[in-house]
Structure formats: C-alpha cells, structure tokens
Amino acid sequence: MPPREHTPATPRVSDDVLTASAASDATPPATTGETVTVACKLPHGLRLRTFTMAETSEPVMGGGFRKVEVARPDPMTFVIHGAAVPKGVSAEHAIRGGYAITPGVPKDFWDKWLAQNADSDLVRSGLIFAHERSHYAEDEAKERRDVRSGLEPIDPSNPQARVRGVEKGVAA
C-alpha cells in the first residue's frame, strides 16, 4: 500500500502530537504585548497548547442528556525550541546549560499554559520554565545545567546503572 500523502483534509501525525522537533516550523516570536523567554531541557522541544472548558450535553443511557464540561483547544499554539541539534549543524537558537531558549512567547499565553500544567512533571522538575527577561532565563538555565530530563544520550562505553541488561563489550 503506498503511503498516504498529506493534504489539508488528511492531517499528518505531527499536527496532533504535542512535541515538535527543533527543526520544525517554529512559531515566530510575538512582536506586541508582554512576552517571556522560555527555557526547555527536552531535546525535541514542545508544542504548547491551551484549552478552555466548555459546557456541553452528552446522551445518557436510557434516554435524556446530562451537562458535562469538555476541554476545547484554543486556536493558538506555540512551538518551544528543543535542545537537540543534529551533529555538525549549529543551533538556530540559543542553548544555555542544556536548555533551549525561546524568546517572544506571549506572557498571557504562557501564564495560562503554566496554570493548566502546574502539576506536570515537566514543570515540577524544572525541565521548562520562563522569565520576563531573557538574561534571567539564560542565567537560570546555566544554574540548572545538572537537571536531567531522562532523555540524554547514553555513552555506550559507560551505560551507567540506569541501563539494565547491558554488558560492556558484548555484541548482540
């Protein structure tokens, strides 16, 4: 079966996925209003989305309807750069302390996303954070250089204890 081509009627998988590679089409920085600079330790970056709760009716077995709240995606998304860069290619964005720096994220968008994701491991473990001033974000990224995302490359000559079942010098 030949691969299905992308048309506007057939969305690609990446249109629905929350992650976005560093090479993907980045969201242009906001040029008006208050902005923040976001630092992200994930190698692939993120596509930030926010949601608005809306009340709707759903059918109930036996007849009738009940009111339920449903999260509806807001139209705006924002691509946050990832820290991974292909070997031999220089990064198109700043990387400090292993964090990719994304300037120009609208502050109101970031505040809403942060409120909706406050319990996320990404936020609680410090893999993503923001500051209103770019140099503050870069300074904090340098201070947090020892934070691990769990997605760091593995050194095959020293796989460490977190990789089980690998014996040094044994070929598969």
C-alpha atoms as an extended CHARMM CRD file, in Angstrom:
* protein
*
       172  EXT
         1         1  MET       CA              0.0000000000        0.0000000000        0.0000000000  PROA      1               0.0000000000
         2         2  PRO       CA              1.5440000000        3.3500000000       -0.9880000000  PROA      2               0.0000000000
         3         3  PRO       CA              2.0000000000        5.9570000000        1.7630000000  PROA      3               0.0000000000
         4         4  ARG       CA             -0.8390000000        8.4090000000        2.1510000000  PROA      4               0.0000000000
         5         5  GLU       CA              0.0560000000       11.9310000000        1.0880000000  PROA      5               0.0000000000
         6         6  HSD       CA             -0.6130000000       14.8860000000        3.3270000000  PROA      6               0.0000000000
         7         7  THR       CA             -3.4190000000       17.1470000000        2.2350000000  PROA      7               0.0000000000
         8         8  PRO       CA             -5.3220000000       19.6290000000        4.3740000000  PROA      8               0.0000000000
         9         9  ALA       CA             -8.1250000000       17.0430000000        4.6720000000  PROA      9               0.0000000000
        10        10  THR       CA             -5.7060000000       14.3310000000        5.9400000000  PROA      10              0.0000000000
        11        11  PRO       CA             -3.6900000000       15.7210000000        8.8430000000  PROA      11              0.0000000000
        12        12  ARG       CA             -0.1930000000       14.4040000000        9.4790000000  PROA      12              0.0000000000
        13        13  VAL       CA              0.5320000000       12.7290000000       12.7750000000  PROA      13              0.0000000000
        14        14  SER       CA              2.7360000000       15.6630000000       13.7890000000  PROA      14              0.0000000000
        15        15  ASP       CA             -0.2600000000       18.0120000000       13.5770000000  PROA      15              0.0000000000
        16        16  ASP       CA             -1.8230000000       16.2360000000       16.5450000000  PROA      16              0.0000000000
        17        17  VAL       CA              1.3140000000       15.4320000000       18.5410000000  PROA      17              0.0000000000
        18        18  LEU       CA              2.2950000000       17.6800000000       21.4460000000  PROA      18              0.0000000000
        19        19  THR       CA              6.0120000000       17.5450000000       20.7200000000  PROA      19              0.0000000000
        20        20  ALA       CA              7.8000000000       19.3440000000       17.9290000000  PROA      20              0.0000000000
        21        21  SER       CA             11.3580000000       18.8990000000       16.7430000000  PROA      21              0.0000000000
        22        22  ALA       CA             13.8320000000       21.7600000000       16.8280000000  PROA      22              0.0000000000
        23        23  ALA       CA             13.9030000000       21.7040000000       13.0300000000  PROA      23              0.0000000000
        24        24  SER       CA             10.1200000000       22.1150000000       12.7160000000  PROA      24              0.0000000000
        25        25  ASP       CA              8.4420000000       25.3480000000       11.7910000000  PROA      25              0.0000000000
        26        26  ALA       CA              8.9210000000       27.4250000000       14.9180000000  PROA      26              0.0000000000
        27        27  THR       CA              6.3060000000       29.9080000000       15.9830000000  PROA      27              0.0000000000
        28        28  PRO       CA              7.5180000000       33.4330000000       15.2660000000  PROA      28              0.0000000000
        29        29  PRO       CA              8.1210000000       35.4950000000       18.4170000000  PROA      29              0.0000000000
        30        30  ALA       CA              5.3910000000       37.8800000000       19.4640000000  PROA      30              0.0000000000
        31        31  THR       CA              6.1100000000       41.4660000000       18.4950000000  PROA      31              0.0000000000
        32        32  THR       CA              3.4400000000       43.1840000000       20.5860000000  PROA      32              0.0000000000
        33        33  GLY       CA              2.4080000000       42.9600000000       24.2120000000  PROA      33              0.0000000000
        34        34  GLU       CA              4.2690000000       41.4330000000       27.1260000000  PROA      34              0.0000000000
        35        35  THR       CA              6.4090000000       38.3960000000       26.3920000000  PROA      35              0.0000000000
        36        36  VAL       CA              8.5000000000       35.8630000000       28.3010000000  PROA      36              0.0000000000
        37        37  THR       CA             11.5560000000       33.8230000000       27.3890000000  PROA      37              0.0000000000
        38        38  VAL       CA             11.0350000000       30.0790000000       27.8550000000  PROA      38              0.0000000000
        39        39  ALA       CA             13.8540000000       27.6340000000       28.6040000000  PROA      39              0.0000000000
        40        40  CYS       CA             13.2510000000       23.9560000000       27.7450000000  PROA      40              0.0000000000
        41        41  LYS       CA             15.5160000000       20.9850000000       28.5920000000  PROA      41              0.0000000000
        42        42  LEU       CA             13.6690000000       18.4760000000       26.3830000000  PROA      42              0.0000000000
        43        43  PRO       CA             15.6850000000       17.5240000000       23.2940000000  PROA      43              0.0000000000
        44        44  HSD       CA             12.6670000000       17.6340000000       20.9520000000  PROA      44              0.0000000000
        45        45  GLY       CA             11.0160000000       20.7820000000       22.2860000000  PROA      45              0.0000000000
        46        46  LEU       CA              7.2910000000       21.1770000000       22.8480000000  PROA      46              0.0000000000
        47        47  ARG       CA              4.2180000000       22.4920000000       21.1330000000  PROA      47              0.0000000000
        48        48  LEU       CA              2.3680000000       24.3670000000       23.8810000000  PROA      48              0.0000000000
        49        49  ARG       CA             -1.4180000000       24.3630000000       23.6750000000  PROA      49              0.0000000000
        50        50  THR       CA             -4.0380000000       25.7610000000       25.9970000000  PROA      50              0.0000000000
        51        51  PHE       CA             -7.6300000000       24.7110000000       26.4920000000  PROA      51              0.0000000000
        52        52  THR       CA            -10.8930000000       26.3480000000       27.5030000000  PROA      52              0.0000000000
        53        53  MET       CA            -13.5450000000       24.4170000000       29.4050000000  PROA      53              0.0000000000
        54        54  ALA       CA            -16.9490000000       24.4390000000       27.7180000000  PROA      54              0.0000000000
        55        55  GLU       CA            -20.2220000000       23.0030000000       28.9510000000  PROA      55              0.0000000000
        56        56  THR       CA            -21.9220000000       20.5640000000       26.6220000000  PROA      56              0.0000000000
        57        57  SER       CA            -24.6050000000       17.9050000000       26.7700000000  PROA      57              0.0000000000
        58        58  GLU       CA            -23.9850000000       14.1950000000       26.3510000000  PROA      58              0.0000000000
        59        59  PRO       CA            -26.5470000000       11.4500000000       25.9140000000  PROA      59              0.0000000000
        60        60  VAL       CA            -27.2730000000        9.1870000000       28.8750000000  PROA      60              0.0000000000
        61        61  MET       CA            -28.2220000000        5.5090000000       28.5630000000  PROA      61              0.0000000000
        62        62  GLY       CA            -31.9340000000        5.1390000000       28.9450000000  PROA      62              0.0000000000
        63        63  GLY       CA            -32.6550000000        8.4900000000       27.3450000000  PROA      63              0.0000000000
        64        64  GLY       CA            -32.0320000000       12.0810000000       28.1970000000  PROA      64              0.0000000000
        65        65  PHE       CA            -28.9050000000       14.2060000000       28.4200000000  PROA      65              0.0000000000
        66        66  ARG       CA            -26.5560000000       15.4320000000       31.1230000000  PROA      66              0.0000000000
        67        67  LYS       CA            -24.3450000000       18.5040000000       31.2750000000  PROA      67              0.0000000000
        68        68  VAL       CA            -20.5720000000       17.8650000000       31.2380000000  PROA      68              0.0000000000
        69        69  GLU       CA            -17.5210000000       20.0880000000       30.9050000000  PROA      69              0.0000000000
        70        70  VAL       CA            -15.2300000000       19.3870000000       27.9640000000  PROA      70              0.0000000000
        71        71  ALA       CA            -11.7870000000       20.8630000000       27.2920000000  PROA      71              0.0000000000
        72        72  ARG       CA            -11.7410000000       22.5800000000       23.9030000000  PROA      72              0.0000000000
        73        73  PRO       CA             -8.3570000000       23.5080000000       22.3930000000  PROA      73              0.0000000000
        74        74  ASP       CA             -7.6920000000       27.2050000000       21.9380000000  PROA      74              0.0000000000
        75        75  PRO       CA             -6.6360000000       28.1750000000       18.4010000000  PROA      75              0.0000000000
        76        76  MET       CA             -3.1850000000       29.4550000000       19.3670000000  PROA      76              0.0000000000
        77        77  THR       CA             -0.2570000000       27.0620000000       19.8170000000  PROA      77              0.0000000000
        78        78  PHE       CA              3.3640000000       27.9520000000       20.3990000000  PROA      78              0.0000000000
        79        79  VAL       CA              6.4160000000       25.8710000000       19.4680000000  PROA      79              0.0000000000
        80        80  ILE       CA              9.1750000000       25.8510000000       22.0850000000  PROA      80              0.0000000000
        81        81  HSD       CA             12.6690000000       25.0110000000       20.8130000000  PROA      81              0.0000000000
        82        82  GLY       CA             14.3240000000       21.7450000000       21.8350000000  PROA      82              0.0000000000
        83        83  ALA       CA             17.9100000000       21.3570000000       22.9910000000  PROA      83              0.0000000000
        84        84  ALA       CA             18.8620000000       18.6620000000       20.4450000000  PROA      84              0.0000000000
        85        85  VAL       CA             20.7330000000       19.7870000000       17.3640000000  PROA      85              0.0000000000
        86        86  PRO       CA             21.8760000000       17.4530000000       14.5730000000  PROA      86              0.0000000000
        87        87  LYS       CA             25.5790000000       16.6590000000       14.6450000000  PROA      87              0.0000000000
        88        88  GLY       CA             27.5870000000       19.0800000000       12.5460000000  PROA      88              0.0000000000
        89        89  VAL       CA             24.8110000000       21.6970000000       12.4410000000  PROA      89              0.0000000000
        90        90  SER       CA             24.8990000000       24.8550000000       14.5200000000  PROA      90              0.0000000000
        91        91  ALA       CA             21.7840000000       25.6550000000       16.5250000000  PROA      91              0.0000000000
        92        92  GLU       CA             19.4570000000       28.3240000000       15.1460000000  PROA      92              0.0000000000
        93        93  HSD       CA             18.5140000000       29.2700000000       18.7130000000  PROA      93              0.0000000000
        94        94  ALA       CA             20.4340000000       29.8260000000       21.9390000000  PROA      94              0.0000000000
        95        95  ILE       CA             21.2310000000       26.8330000000       24.1410000000  PROA      95              0.0000000000
        96        96  ARG       CA             22.3950000000       27.5390000000       27.6870000000  PROA      96              0.0000000000
        97        97  GLY       CA             23.1510000000       24.8390000000       30.2690000000  PROA      97              0.0000000000
        98        98  GLY       CA             21.4270000000       22.2530000000       28.0800000000  PROA      98              0.0000000000
        99        99  TYR       CA             18.2310000000       24.3290000000       27.8420000000  PROA      99              0.0000000000
       100       100  ALA       CA             16.9570000000       25.6750000000       24.5220000000  PROA      100             0.0000000000
       101       101  ILE       CA             15.9780000000       29.3290000000       24.8370000000  PROA      101             0.0000000000
       102       102  THR       CA             12.7860000000       30.5030000000       23.1020000000  PROA      102             0.0000000000
       103       103  PRO       CA             12.1590000000       34.2630000000       23.3110000000  PROA      103             0.0000000000
       104       104  GLY       CA              8.9360000000       36.0720000000       22.4610000000  PROA      104             0.0000000000
       105       105  VAL       CA              6.2930000000       33.7770000000       23.9720000000  PROA      105             0.0000000000
       106       106  PRO       CA              3.2050000000       35.8780000000       24.8100000000  PROA      106             0.0000000000
       107       107  LYS       CA              3.0440000000       36.2520000000       28.5950000000  PROA      107             0.0000000000
       108       108  ASP       CA             -0.7140000000       35.7230000000       28.8690000000  PROA      108             0.0000000000
       109       109  PHE       CA             -0.4290000000       32.5160000000       26.7960000000  PROA      109             0.0000000000
       110       110  TRP       CA              2.4670000000       31.2440000000       28.9700000000  PROA      110             0.0000000000
       111       111  ASP       CA              0.6080000000       32.0840000000       32.2070000000  PROA      111             0.0000000000
       112       112  LYS       CA             -2.4850000000       30.1750000000       31.0490000000  PROA      112             0.0000000000
       113       113  TRP       CA             -0.3990000000       27.1820000000       29.9040000000  PROA      113             0.0000000000
       114       114  LEU       CA              1.5510000000       27.1650000000       33.1750000000  PROA      114             0.0000000000
       115       115  ALA       CA             -1.6540000000       27.2810000000       35.2500000000  PROA      115             0.0000000000
       116       116  GLN       CA             -3.1180000000       24.3760000000       33.2650000000  PROA      116             0.0000000000
       117       117  ASN       CA              0.1100000000       22.3360000000       33.5720000000  PROA      117             0.0000000000
       118       118  ALA       CA              1.2730000000       23.2420000000       37.0850000000  PROA      118             0.0000000000
       119       119  ASP       CA              1.1310000000       19.5760000000       38.1770000000  PROA      119             0.0000000000
       120       120  SER       CA              3.0600000000       18.3230000000       35.1430000000  PROA      120             0.0000000000
       121       121  ASP       CA              6.4030000000       16.6240000000       35.7650000000  PROA      121             0.0000000000
       122       122  LEU       CA              7.8930000000       18.9800000000       33.1620000000  PROA      122             0.0000000000
       123       123  VAL       CA              7.0770000000       21.9950000000       35.3020000000  PROA      123             0.0000000000
       124       124  ARG       CA              7.6380000000       20.4430000000       38.7410000000  PROA      124             0.0000000000
       125       125  SER       CA             11.0760000000       19.0420000000       37.8380000000  PROA      125             0.0000000000
       126       126  GLY       CA             12.2310000000       22.2670000000       36.1740000000  PROA      126             0.0000000000
       127       127  LEU       CA             12.5060000000       20.9670000000       32.6090000000  PROA      127             0.0000000000
       128       128  ILE       CA             10.6380000000       24.0260000000       31.3740000000  PROA      128             0.0000000000
       129       129  PHE       CA             10.4410000000       27.4940000000       32.9130000000  PROA      129             0.0000000000
       130       130  ALA       CA             10.1960000000       31.1290000000       31.8400000000  PROA      130             0.0000000000
       131       131  HSD       CA             11.2580000000       34.6210000000       32.8130000000  PROA      131             0.0000000000
       132       132  GLU       CA             10.1720000000       38.0200000000       31.5850000000  PROA      132             0.0000000000
       133       133  ARG       CA             13.7920000000       38.9530000000       30.8870000000  PROA      133             0.0000000000
       134       134  SER       CA             15.8530000000       36.8210000000       28.5560000000  PROA      134             0.0000000000
       135       135  HSD       CA             19.0840000000       37.0610000000       30.5310000000  PROA      135             0.0000000000
       136       136  TYR       CA             17.3040000000       35.8030000000       33.6830000000  PROA      136             0.0000000000
       137       137  ALA       CA             16.1190000000       32.7160000000       31.7880000000  PROA      137             0.0000000000
       138       138  GLU       CA             19.6280000000       32.1190000000       30.4300000000  PROA      138             0.0000000000
       139       139  ASP       CA             21.1900000000       32.5670000000       33.8970000000  PROA      139             0.0000000000
       140       140  GLU       CA             18.7260000000       30.1370000000       35.4980000000  PROA      140             0.0000000000
       141       141  ALA       CA             19.3500000000       27.6340000000       32.6870000000  PROA      141             0.0000000000
       142       142  LYS       CA             23.0800000000       27.7730000000       33.4360000000  PROA      142             0.0000000000
       143       143  GLU       CA             22.3830000000       27.2440000000       37.1520000000  PROA      143             0.0000000000
       144       144  ARG       CA             20.1890000000       24.2130000000       36.3520000000  PROA      144             0.0000000000
       145       145  ARG       CA             22.6540000000       22.5270000000       33.9730000000  PROA      145             0.0000000000
       146       146  ASP       CA             22.7140000000       19.4140000000       36.2170000000  PROA      146             0.0000000000
       147       147  VAL       CA             18.9410000000       18.8180000000       35.8850000000  PROA      147             0.0000000000
       148       148  ARG       CA             18.3420000000       15.5810000000       33.9630000000  PROA      148             0.0000000000
       149       149  SER       CA             15.3940000000       15.0010000000       31.6440000000  PROA      149             0.0000000000
       150       150  GLY       CA             15.9710000000       11.2570000000       31.2870000000  PROA      150             0.0000000000
       151       151  LEU       CA             16.3170000000       11.7170000000       27.5210000000  PROA      151             0.0000000000
       152       152  GLU       CA             20.0590000000       12.3540000000       27.4660000000  PROA      152             0.0000000000
       153       153  PRO       CA             22.1770000000       10.2540000000       25.0860000000  PROA      153             0.0000000000
       154       154  ILE       CA             23.7430000000        7.1420000000       26.5980000000  PROA      154             0.0000000000
       155       155  ASP       CA             27.5020000000        6.6690000000       26.4730000000  PROA      155             0.0000000000
       156       156  PRO       CA             27.8830000000        3.0760000000       25.1700000000  PROA      156             0.0000000000
       157       157  SER       CA             31.2660000000        2.6630000000       26.8850000000  PROA      157             0.0000000000
       158       158  ASN       CA             29.7410000000        3.6470000000       30.2610000000  PROA      158             0.0000000000
       159       159  PRO       CA             25.9880000000        2.9160000000       30.2270000000  PROA      159             0.0000000000
       160       160  GLN       CA             25.5750000000        3.6920000000       33.9630000000  PROA      160             0.0000000000
       161       161  ALA       CA             23.2490000000        1.9590000000       36.3890000000  PROA      161             0.0000000000
       162       162  ARG       CA             20.0380000000        3.2680000000       34.7920000000  PROA      162             0.0000000000
       163       163  VAL       CA             20.5140000000        0.9800000000       31.7940000000  PROA      163             0.0000000000
       164       164  ARG       CA             19.8380000000       -2.6190000000       32.8140000000  PROA      164             0.0000000000
       165       165  GLY       CA             20.8230000000       -5.7360000000       30.9220000000  PROA      165             0.0000000000
       166       166  VAL       CA             23.7240000000       -4.1920000000       29.0080000000  PROA      166             0.0000000000
       167       167  GLU       CA             27.1080000000       -5.8150000000       29.3610000000  PROA      167             0.0000000000
       168       168  LYS       CA             30.1500000000       -3.8910000000       28.2930000000  PROA      168             0.0000000000
       169       169  GLY       CA             31.8150000000       -5.3240000000       25.1790000000  PROA      169             0.0000000000
       170       170  VAL       CA             29.0530000000       -7.8490000000       24.3680000000  PROA      170             0.0000000000
       171       171  ALA       CA             27.7440000000       -7.6600000000       20.8180000000  PROA      171             0.0000000000
       172       172  ALA       CA             24.1480000000       -8.6360000000       20.0870000000  PROA      172             0.0000000000
